[in-house]
Short mmCIF file of C-alpha atoms and ligand atoms in Angstrom, two decimals:
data_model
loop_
_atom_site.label_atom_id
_atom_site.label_comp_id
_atom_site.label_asym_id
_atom_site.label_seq_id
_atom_site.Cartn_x
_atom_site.Cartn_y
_atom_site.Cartn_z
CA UNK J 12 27.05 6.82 6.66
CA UNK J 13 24.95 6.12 3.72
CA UNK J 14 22.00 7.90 2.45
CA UNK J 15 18.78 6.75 1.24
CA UNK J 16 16.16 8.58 -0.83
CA UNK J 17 12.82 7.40 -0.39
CA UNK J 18 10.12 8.60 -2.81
CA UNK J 19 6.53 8.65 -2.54
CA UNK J 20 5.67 9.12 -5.98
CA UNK J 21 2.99 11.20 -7.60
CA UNK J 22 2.27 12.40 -11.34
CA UNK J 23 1.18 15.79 -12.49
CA UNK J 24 -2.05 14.17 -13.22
CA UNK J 25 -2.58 12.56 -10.02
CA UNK J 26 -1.91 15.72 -8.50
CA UNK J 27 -4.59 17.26 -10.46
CA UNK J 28 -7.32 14.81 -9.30
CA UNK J 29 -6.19 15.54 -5.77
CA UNK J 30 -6.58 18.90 -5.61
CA UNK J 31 -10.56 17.98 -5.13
CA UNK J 32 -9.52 17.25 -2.07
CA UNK J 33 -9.39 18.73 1.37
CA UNK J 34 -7.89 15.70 3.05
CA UNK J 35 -4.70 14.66 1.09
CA UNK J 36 -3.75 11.02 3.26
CA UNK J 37 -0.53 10.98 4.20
CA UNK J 38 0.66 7.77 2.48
CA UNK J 39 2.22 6.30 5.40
CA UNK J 40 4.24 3.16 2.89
CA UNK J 41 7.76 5.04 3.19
CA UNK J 42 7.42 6.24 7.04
CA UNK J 43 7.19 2.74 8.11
CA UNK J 44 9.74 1.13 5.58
CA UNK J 45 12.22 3.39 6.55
CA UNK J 46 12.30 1.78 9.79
CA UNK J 47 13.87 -1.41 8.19
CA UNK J 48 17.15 0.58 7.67
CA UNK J 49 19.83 -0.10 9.79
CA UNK J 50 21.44 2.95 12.26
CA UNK J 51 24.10 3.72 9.35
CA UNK J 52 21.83 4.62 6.79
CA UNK J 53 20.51 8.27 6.86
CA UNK J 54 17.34 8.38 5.62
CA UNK J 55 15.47 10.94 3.51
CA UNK J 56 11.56 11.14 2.25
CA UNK J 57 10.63 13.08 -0.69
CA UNK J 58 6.28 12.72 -1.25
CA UNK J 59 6.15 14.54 -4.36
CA UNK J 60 2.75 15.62 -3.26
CA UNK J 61 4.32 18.19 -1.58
CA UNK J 62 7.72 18.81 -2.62
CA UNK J 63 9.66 18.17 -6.09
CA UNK J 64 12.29 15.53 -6.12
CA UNK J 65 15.94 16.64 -5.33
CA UNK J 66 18.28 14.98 -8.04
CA UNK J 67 20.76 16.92 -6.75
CA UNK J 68 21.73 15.37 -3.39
CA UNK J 69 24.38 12.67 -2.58
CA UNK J 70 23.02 9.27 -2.17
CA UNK J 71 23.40 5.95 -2.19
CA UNK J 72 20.06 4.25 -3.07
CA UNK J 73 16.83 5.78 -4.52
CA UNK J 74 13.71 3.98 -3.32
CA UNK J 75 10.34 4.82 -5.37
CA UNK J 76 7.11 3.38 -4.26
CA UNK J 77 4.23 4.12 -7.05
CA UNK J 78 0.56 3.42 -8.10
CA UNK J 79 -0.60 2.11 -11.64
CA UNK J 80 -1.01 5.69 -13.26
CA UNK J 81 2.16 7.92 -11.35
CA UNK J 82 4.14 4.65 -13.26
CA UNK J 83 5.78 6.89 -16.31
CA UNK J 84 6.97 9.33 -14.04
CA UNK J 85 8.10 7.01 -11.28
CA UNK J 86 10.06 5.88 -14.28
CA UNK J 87 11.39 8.96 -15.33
CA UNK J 88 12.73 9.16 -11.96
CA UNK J 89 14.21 6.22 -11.80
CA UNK J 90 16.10 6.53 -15.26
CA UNK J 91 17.33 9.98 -14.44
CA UNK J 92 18.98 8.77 -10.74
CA UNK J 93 20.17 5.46 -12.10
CA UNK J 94 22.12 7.87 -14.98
CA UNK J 95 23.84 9.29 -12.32
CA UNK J 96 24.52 6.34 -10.87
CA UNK J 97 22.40 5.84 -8.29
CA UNK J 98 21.33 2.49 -7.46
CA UNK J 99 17.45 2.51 -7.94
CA UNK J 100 14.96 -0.11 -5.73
CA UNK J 101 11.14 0.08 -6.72
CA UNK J 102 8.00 -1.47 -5.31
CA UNK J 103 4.26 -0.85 -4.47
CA UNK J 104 1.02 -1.95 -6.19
CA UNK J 105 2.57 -1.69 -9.71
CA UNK J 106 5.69 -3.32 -9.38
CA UNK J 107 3.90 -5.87 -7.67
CA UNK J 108 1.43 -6.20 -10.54
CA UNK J 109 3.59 -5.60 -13.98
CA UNK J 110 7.23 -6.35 -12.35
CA UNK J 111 8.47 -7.26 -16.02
CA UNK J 112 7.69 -3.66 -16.88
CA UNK J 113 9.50 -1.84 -13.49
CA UNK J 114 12.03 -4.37 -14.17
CA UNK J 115 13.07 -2.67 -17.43
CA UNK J 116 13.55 0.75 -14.83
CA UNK J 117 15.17 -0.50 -11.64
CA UNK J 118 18.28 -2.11 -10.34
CA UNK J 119 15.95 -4.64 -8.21
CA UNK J 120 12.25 -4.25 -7.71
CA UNK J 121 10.21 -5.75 -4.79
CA UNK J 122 7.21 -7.62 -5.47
CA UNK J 123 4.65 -7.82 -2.82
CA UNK J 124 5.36 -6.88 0.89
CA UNK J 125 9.00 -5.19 2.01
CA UNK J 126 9.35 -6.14 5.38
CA UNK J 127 11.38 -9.54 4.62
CA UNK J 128 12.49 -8.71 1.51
CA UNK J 129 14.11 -5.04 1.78
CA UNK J 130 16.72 -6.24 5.09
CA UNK J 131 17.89 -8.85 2.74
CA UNK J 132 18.46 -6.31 -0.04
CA UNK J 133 20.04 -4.14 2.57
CA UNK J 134 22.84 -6.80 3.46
CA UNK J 135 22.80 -7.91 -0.07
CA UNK J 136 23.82 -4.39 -0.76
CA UNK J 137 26.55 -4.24 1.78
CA UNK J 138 27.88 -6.96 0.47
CA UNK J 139 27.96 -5.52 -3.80
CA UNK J 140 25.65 -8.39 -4.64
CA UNK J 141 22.15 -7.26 -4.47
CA UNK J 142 19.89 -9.04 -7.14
CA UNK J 143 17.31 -8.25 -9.71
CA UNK J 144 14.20 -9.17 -8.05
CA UNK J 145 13.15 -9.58 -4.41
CA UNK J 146 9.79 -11.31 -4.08
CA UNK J 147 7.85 -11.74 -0.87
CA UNK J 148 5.95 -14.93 -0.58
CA UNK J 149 3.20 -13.83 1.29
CA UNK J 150 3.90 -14.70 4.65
CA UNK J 151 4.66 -11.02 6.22
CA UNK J 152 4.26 -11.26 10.54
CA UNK J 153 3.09 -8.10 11.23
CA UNK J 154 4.09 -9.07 14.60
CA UNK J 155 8.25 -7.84 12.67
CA UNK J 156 6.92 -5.35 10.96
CA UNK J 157 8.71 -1.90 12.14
CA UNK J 158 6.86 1.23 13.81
CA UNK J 159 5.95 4.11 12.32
CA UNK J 160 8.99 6.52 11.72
CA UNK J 161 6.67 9.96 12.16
CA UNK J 162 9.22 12.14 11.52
CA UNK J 163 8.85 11.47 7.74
CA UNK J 164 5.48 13.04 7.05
CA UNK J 165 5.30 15.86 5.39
CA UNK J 166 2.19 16.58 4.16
CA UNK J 167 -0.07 19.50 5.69
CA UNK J 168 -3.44 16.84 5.16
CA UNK J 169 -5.65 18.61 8.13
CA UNK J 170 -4.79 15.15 10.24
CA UNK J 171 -2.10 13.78 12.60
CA UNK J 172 -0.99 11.18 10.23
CA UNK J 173 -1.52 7.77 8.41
CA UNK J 174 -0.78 4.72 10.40
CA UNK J 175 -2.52 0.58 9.79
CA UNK J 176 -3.61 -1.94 12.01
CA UNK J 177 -4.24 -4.31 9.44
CA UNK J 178 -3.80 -5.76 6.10
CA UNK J 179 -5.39 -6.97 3.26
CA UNK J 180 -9.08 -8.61 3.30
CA UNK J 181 -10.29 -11.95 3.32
CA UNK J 182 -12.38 -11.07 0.39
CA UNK J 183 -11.85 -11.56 -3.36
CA UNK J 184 -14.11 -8.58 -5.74
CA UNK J 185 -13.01 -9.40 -9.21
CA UNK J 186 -12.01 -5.80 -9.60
CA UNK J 187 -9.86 -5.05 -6.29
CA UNK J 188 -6.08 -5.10 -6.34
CA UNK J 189 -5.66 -5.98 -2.89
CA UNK J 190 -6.39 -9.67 -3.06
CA UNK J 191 -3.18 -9.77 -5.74
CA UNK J 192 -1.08 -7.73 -3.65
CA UNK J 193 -0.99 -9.79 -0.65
CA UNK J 194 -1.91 -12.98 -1.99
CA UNK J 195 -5.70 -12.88 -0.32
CA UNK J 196 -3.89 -12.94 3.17
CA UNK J 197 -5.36 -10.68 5.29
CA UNK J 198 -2.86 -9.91 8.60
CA UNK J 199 -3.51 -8.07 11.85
CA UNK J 200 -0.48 -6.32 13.74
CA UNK J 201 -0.08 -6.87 17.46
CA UNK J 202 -2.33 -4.41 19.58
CA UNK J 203 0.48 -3.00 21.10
CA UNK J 204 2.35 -1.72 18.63
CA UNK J 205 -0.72 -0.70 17.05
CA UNK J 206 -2.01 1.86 20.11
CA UNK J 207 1.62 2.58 20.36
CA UNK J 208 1.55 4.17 16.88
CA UNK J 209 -1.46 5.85 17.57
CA UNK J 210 -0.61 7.12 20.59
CA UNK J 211 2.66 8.86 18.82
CA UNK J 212 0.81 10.34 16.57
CA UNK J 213 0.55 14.25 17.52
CA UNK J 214 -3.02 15.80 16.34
CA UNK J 215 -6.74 15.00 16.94
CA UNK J 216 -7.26 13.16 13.82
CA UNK J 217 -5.72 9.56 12.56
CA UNK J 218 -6.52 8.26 9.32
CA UNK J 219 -6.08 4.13 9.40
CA UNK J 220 -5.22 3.42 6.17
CA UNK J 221 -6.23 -0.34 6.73
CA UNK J 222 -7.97 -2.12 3.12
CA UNK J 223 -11.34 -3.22 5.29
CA UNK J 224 -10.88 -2.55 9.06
CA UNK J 225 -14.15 -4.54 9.99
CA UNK J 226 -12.17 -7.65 8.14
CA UNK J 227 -12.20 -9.48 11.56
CA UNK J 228 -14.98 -8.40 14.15
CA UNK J 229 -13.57 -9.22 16.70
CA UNK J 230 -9.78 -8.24 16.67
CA UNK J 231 -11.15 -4.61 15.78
CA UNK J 232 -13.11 -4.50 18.85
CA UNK J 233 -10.22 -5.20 20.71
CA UNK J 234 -8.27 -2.23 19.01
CA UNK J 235 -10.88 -0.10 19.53
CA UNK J 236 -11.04 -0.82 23.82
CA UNK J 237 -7.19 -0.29 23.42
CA UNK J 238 -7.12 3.09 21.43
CA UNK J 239 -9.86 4.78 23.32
CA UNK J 240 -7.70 6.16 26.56
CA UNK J 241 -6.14 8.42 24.08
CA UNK J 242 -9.28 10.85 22.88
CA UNK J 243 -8.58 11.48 19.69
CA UNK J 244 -10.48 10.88 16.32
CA UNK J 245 -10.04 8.56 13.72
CA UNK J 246 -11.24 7.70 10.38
CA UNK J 247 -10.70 4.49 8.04
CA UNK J 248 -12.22 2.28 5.46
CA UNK J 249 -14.42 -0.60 5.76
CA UNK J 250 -16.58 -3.54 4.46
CA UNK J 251 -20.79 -3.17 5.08
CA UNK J 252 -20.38 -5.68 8.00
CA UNK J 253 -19.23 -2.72 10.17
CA UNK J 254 -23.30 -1.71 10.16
CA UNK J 255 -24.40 -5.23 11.29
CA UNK J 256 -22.37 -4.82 14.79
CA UNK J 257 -23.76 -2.61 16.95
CA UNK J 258 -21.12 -3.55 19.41
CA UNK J 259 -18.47 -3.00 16.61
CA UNK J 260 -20.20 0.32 16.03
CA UNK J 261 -20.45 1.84 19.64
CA UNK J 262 -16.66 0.28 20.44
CA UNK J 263 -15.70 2.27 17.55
CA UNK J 264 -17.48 5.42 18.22
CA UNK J 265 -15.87 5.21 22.04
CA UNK J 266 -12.83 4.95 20.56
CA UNK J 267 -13.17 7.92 18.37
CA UNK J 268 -14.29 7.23 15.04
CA UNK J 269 -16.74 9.70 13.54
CA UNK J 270 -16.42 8.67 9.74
CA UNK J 271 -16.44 5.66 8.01
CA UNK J 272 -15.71 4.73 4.47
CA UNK J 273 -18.09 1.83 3.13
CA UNK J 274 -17.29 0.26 0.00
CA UNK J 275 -21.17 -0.08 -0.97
CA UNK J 276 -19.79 -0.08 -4.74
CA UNK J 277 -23.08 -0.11 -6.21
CA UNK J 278 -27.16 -0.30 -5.53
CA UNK J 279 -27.67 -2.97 -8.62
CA UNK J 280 -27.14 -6.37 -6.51
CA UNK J 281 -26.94 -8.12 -10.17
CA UNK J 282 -23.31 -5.82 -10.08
CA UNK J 283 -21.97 -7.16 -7.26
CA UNK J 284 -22.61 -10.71 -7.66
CA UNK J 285 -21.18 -10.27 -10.70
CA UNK J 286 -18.51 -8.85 -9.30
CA UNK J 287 -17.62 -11.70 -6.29
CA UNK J 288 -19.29 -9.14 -4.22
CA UNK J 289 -22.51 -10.75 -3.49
CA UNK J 290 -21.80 -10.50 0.37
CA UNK J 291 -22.83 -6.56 0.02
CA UNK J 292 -26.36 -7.20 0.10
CA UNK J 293 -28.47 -4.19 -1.28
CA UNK J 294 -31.70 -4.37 0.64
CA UNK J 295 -29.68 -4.53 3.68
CA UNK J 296 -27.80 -1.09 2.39
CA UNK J 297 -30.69 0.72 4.09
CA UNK J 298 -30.81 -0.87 7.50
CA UNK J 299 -27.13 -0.43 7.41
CA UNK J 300 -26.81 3.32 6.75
CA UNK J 301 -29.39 3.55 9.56
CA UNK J 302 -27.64 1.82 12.19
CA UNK J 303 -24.37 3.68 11.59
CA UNK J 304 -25.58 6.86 11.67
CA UNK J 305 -27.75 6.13 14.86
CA UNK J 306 -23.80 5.64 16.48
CA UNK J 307 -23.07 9.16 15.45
CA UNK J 308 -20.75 8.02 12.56
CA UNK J 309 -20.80 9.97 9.41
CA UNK J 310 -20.55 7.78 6.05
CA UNK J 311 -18.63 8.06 2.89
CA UNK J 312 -20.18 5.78 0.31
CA UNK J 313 -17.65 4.87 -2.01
CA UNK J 314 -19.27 4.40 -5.70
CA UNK J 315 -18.19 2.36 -8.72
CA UNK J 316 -19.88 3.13 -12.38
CA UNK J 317 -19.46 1.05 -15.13
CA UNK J 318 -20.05 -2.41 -14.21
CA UNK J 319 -21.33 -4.93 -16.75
CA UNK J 320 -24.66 -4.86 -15.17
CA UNK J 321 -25.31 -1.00 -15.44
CA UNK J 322 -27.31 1.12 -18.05
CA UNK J 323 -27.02 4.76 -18.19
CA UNK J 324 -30.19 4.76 -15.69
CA UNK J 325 -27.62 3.92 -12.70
CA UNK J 326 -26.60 7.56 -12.33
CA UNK J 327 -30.00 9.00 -11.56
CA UNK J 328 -30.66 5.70 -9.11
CA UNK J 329 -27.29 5.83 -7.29
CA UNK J 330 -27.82 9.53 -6.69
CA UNK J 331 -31.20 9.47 -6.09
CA UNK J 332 -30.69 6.41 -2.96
CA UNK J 333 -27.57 8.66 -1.41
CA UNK J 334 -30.12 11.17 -1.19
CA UNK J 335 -32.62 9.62 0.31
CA UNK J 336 -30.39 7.42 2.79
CA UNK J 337 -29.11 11.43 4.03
CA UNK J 338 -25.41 9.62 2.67
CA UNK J 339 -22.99 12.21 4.55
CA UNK J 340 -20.16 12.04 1.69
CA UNK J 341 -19.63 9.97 -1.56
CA UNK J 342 -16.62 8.88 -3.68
CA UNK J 343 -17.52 8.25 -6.73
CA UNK J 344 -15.21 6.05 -9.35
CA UNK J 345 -15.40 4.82 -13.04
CA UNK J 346 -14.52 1.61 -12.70
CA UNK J 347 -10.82 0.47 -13.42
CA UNK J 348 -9.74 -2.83 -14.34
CA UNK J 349 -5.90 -2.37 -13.11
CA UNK J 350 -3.25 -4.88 -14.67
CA UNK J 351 -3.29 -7.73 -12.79
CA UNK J 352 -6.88 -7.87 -11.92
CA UNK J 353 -9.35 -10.89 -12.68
CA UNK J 354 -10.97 -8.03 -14.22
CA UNK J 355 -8.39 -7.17 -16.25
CA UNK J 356 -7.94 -10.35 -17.57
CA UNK J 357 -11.72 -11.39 -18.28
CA UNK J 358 -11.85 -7.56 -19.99
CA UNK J 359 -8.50 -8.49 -21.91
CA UNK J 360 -10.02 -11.91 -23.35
CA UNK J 361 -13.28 -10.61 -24.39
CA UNK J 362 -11.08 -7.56 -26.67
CA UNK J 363 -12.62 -4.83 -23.91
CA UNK J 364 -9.53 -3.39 -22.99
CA UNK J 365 -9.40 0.34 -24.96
CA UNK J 366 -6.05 1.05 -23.86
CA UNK J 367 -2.78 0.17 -21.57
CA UNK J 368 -1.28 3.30 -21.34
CA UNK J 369 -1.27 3.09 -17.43
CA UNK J 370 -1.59 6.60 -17.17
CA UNK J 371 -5.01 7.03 -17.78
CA UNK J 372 -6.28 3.85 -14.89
CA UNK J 373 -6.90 6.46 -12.48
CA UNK J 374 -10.92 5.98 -12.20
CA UNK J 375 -11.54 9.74 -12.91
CA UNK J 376 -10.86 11.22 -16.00
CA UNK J 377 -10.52 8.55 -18.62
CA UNK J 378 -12.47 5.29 -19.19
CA UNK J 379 -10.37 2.51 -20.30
CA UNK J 380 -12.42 -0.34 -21.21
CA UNK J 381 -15.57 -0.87 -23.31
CA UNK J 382 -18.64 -0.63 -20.87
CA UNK J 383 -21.38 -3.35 -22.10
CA UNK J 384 -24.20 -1.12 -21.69
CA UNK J 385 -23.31 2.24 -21.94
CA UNK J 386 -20.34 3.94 -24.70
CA UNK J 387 -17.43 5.19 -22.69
CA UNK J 388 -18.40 8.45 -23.32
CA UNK J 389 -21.78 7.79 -21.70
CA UNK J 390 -19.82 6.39 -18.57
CA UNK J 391 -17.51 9.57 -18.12
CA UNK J 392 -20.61 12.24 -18.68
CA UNK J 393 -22.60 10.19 -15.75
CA UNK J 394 -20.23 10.16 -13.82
CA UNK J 395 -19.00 13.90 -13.94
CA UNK J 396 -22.74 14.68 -13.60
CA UNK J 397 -23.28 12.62 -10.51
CA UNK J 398 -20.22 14.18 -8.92
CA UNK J 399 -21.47 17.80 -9.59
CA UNK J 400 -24.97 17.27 -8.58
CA UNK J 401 -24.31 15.60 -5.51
CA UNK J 402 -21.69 18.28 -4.48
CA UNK J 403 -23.96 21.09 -5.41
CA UNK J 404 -24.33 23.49 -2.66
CA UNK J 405 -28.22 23.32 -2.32
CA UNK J 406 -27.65 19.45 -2.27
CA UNK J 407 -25.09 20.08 0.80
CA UNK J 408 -27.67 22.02 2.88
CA UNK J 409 -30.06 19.67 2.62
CA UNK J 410 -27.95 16.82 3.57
CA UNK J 411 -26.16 18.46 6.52
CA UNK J 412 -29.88 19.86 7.72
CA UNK J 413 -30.67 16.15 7.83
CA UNK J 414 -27.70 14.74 9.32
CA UNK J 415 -28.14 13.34 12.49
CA UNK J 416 -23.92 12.84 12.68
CA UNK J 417 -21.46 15.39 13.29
CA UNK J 418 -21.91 18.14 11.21
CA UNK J 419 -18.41 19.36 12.05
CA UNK J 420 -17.07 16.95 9.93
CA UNK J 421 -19.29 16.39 7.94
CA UNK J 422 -19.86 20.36 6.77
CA UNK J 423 -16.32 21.50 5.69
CA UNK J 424 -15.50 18.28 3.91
CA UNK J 425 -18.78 18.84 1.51
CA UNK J 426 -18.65 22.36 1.19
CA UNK J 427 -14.56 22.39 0.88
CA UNK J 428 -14.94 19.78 -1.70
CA UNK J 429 -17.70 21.06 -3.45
CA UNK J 430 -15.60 24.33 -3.76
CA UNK J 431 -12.29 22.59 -5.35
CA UNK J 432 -14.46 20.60 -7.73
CA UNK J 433 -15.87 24.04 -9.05
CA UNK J 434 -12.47 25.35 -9.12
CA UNK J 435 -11.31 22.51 -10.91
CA UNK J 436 -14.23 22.58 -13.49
CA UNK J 437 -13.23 26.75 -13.92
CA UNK J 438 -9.74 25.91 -14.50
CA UNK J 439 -10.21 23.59 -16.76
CA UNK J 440 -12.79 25.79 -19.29
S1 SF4 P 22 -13.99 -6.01 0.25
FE1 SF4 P 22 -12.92 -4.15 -0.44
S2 SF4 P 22 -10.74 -4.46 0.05
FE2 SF4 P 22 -11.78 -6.47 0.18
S3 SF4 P 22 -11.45 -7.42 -1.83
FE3 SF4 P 22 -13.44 -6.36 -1.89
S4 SF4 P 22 -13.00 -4.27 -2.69
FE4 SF4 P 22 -11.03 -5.20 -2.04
#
C-alpha cells in the first residue's frame, strides 16, 4: 500500500488574518482530489489550519495545494519532504499562475484543474516515469469529477462542511483570478452527485464554495428544488443577478439558504467599468439589497478599496451606503492584483507594482501596488478604519435592530467578529 500526504497549506500570516474569523471554510480542494486515488493508496490530509505538518511519517508522495501568499511556506514544505526523498506534486491557484516559480520546488506541478491530470500522474508514477509538468487544458466534465471524500475534514468551522456545485464564471473582472484558473469556462456538476454530496454532509450548515452560484439562473434553480428535501442551511457566494430573480431568490430560500455573499466590489460605477465589471450596476445595488432581504436572506457585501477610480472619500461613502442599505455583514479587501491577473499586468507596465514578494498579496495587511489617487498608506488606514467602524458594537445593534433577516445568523457572526478584530488590534499593540 502506498501513502499519500495531502496538504492544505496555510502560512503563519494567513493564519493570523483568519483568526478574525468565526467561520474558518473548510477548503474542500484535497477532500475531493483524494478521491482520484486508486484503492492502494492510503490517503492522509494535513490542513495546516488546524494541525502542523507531520514530516515524520512514511510516505510516498506529498501533495501541497496553496494560495499566492502561503507560497514560501508551501515551499518550505516541499524542499524539506523532497530532502527526504519524498516525491513532491503541487497545484492550486499559484502553481497555476507562476508554474515556472513552483517548478523550481516540486517534482511535477499541476497547472489548472486535477481531475484529468492527477490519474495520469498516478499511473505515470506506477510506472517510475512521472513528468515535470501536468497541464489541464480546460476541458474538466464535472460529470468525472469524484465525490466528496468527508472523512478528510478536519476543521471545527461551526458548519457541516465545504462541498461545489459549480465552477468558474462566465465573467471576466480585470482583477479576479478565476477567469485564469479555468480558462473563463464556467462548468456545472450533474445534480445528482451534487444533492448526493449534500445530503452526506452531517450538520445543519453547508458552505458551497462555488466562484458565482447565480452564474446560470436556471441550473441553480434546479439545484435548489433538488437540495430542499434535506432541511438544512446553506450559504455561498454570488454575482448581483441573484437579487433580480425573485424565483431564484424564494427557490433558494426553500432550499435553505439564509446568507448570501454578493460581490458588489464597489459603489463608484466609474470602478467597475473600469474594472470589466460594468454588469454590477450601482443604482440597481439598492433595489437589489431590498429584494434579497424581503426573501429572508442575510447579505455579506464583499468590498474592494483601491481601484483606479477611488479617492480617499470612498471610505466614508462605502460605509455610509452599507449603513443605510441595513447591509447584514461586509468583507472588506484592499485590492490585490495577483500574478497572473490582467491587473497585474496593466499595473506591471505602467511601473505600479511596489513589490512581488507574494507574501504580502493577501488584501489585508499590506498594499502592493501604487493606488492612483490615494498613497498606499492612505489605502491601508481607510481601510482598517472602515473595518473597525463598521464592526463597532453600537454599529452592530443598530444593524441587527433593523434587520428584517435572521438575526440568528446574522448576530453572532457580527458580534463574534467584531470581538476577534478587537482582539487582534490588542494583540498586536
Ligand atoms: S463575477 Fe466574481 S467570480 Fe466572476 S470574474 Fe468577476 S469577480 Fe471573478
Amino acid at each position: 500500500m502506498k501513502h499519500a500526504l495531502l496538504i492544505t497549506v496555510s502560512s503563519a500570516e494567513i493564519k493570523a488574518i483568519r483568526q478574525t474569523r468565526y467561520i474558518k471554510f473548510q477548503q474542500c480542494t484535497m477532500p475531493y482530489l483524494a478521491g482520484l486515488f486508486p484503492q492502494d493508496w492510503q490517503i492522509t490530509h494535513i490542513d495546516e489550519e488546524t494541525e502542523p505538518v507531520d514530516y515524520h511519517g512514511s510516505y510516498d508522495l506529498a501533495g501541497l495545494t496553496f494560495h499566492t501568499p502561503c507560497c514560501y511556506h508551501a515551499y518550505e514544505i516541499a524542499d524539506k519532504f523532497r530532502s527526504q526523498g519524498v516525491t513532491v506534486i503541487m497545484g492550486g491557484p499559484h502553481v497555476t499562475l507562476v508554474p515556472d516559480e513552483a517548478a523550481a520546488h516540486a517534482d511535477s506541478i499541476f497547472i489548472g484543474e486535477a481531475e484529468n491530470t492527477l490519474p495520469q500522474f498516478l499511473r505515470d508514477f506506477a510506472q517510475g516515469q512521472i513528468r515535470k509538468r501536468y497541464a489541464d487544458d480546460g476541458t474538466v466534465d464535472l460529470a468525472c469529477a469524484p465525490l466528496l471524500q468527508k472523512q478528510h475534514f478536519h476543521r471545527a468551522d461551526h458548519t457541516a462542511g465545504t462541498m461545489f456545485a459549480t465552477r468558474g464564471c462566465p465573467n471576466s473582472c480585470e482583477f479576479c483570478t478565476i477567469r485564469c484558473m479555468y480558462n473563463n469556462q464556467f462548468r456545472k456538476r450533474p445534480l445528482a452527485d451534487v444533492a448526493q454530496d449534500f445530503s452526506a454532509l452531517q450538520g445543519k450548515v453547508v458552505v458551497f464554495w462555488d466562484d458565482n452560484i447565480s452564474a446560470d439562473l436556471e441550473y441553480a434553480k434546479e439545484m435548489f428544488r433538488q437540495i430542499t428535501p434535506y432541511k438544512k442551511w446553506w450559504t455561498s457566494q454570488a454575482g448581483i443577478q441573484a437579487g433580480e430573480d425573485e424565483q431564484f431568490l424564494q427557490l433558494a430560500y426553500d432550499s435553505g439558504c439564509r446568507h448570501l455573499f454578493i460581490g458588489f466590489e464597489s459603489i463608484s460605477q466609474m470602478s467597475l467599468n473600469a474594472a470589466n465589471k460594468s454588469f454590477n450596476q450601482v443604482e440597481r445595488y439598492r433595489e437589489i439589497i431590498r429584494k434579497i432581504h424581503a426573501h429572508g436572506i442575510s447579505i455579506q457585501a464583499g468590498i474592494v478599496f483601491g481601484f483606479d477610480c477611488d479617492t480617499p472619500s470612498v471610505f466614508a461613502e462605502t460605509l455610509d451606503f452599507l449603513r443605510k442599505n441595513g447591509i447584514d455583514q461586509a468583507t472588506f479587501n484592499m485590492l490585490t492584483p495577483y500574478p497572473g491577473t490582467p491587473l497585474f499586468t496593466r499595473l506591471k507596465a505602467e511601473g505600479r507594482i511596489l513589490t512581488e514578494d507574494w507574501s504580502k498579496y493577501n488584501s489585508r495587511t499590506d498594499v502592493v501596488f501604487q493606488p492612483k489617487h490615494m498613497t498606499p498608506q492612505q489605502l491601508i488606514d481607510g481601510f482598517n478604519d472602515v473595518n473597525q467602524k463598521f464592526y463597532r458594537l453600537s454599529h452592530i445593534v443598530q444593524r441587527i435592530a433593523r434587520s428584517r433577516t435572521n438575526w440568528y445568523w446574522t448576530l453572532p457572526l457580527n458580534v463574534i467578529y467584531s470581538m476577534l478584530l478587537t482582539w487582534r488590534r490588542w494583540k498586536r499593540c
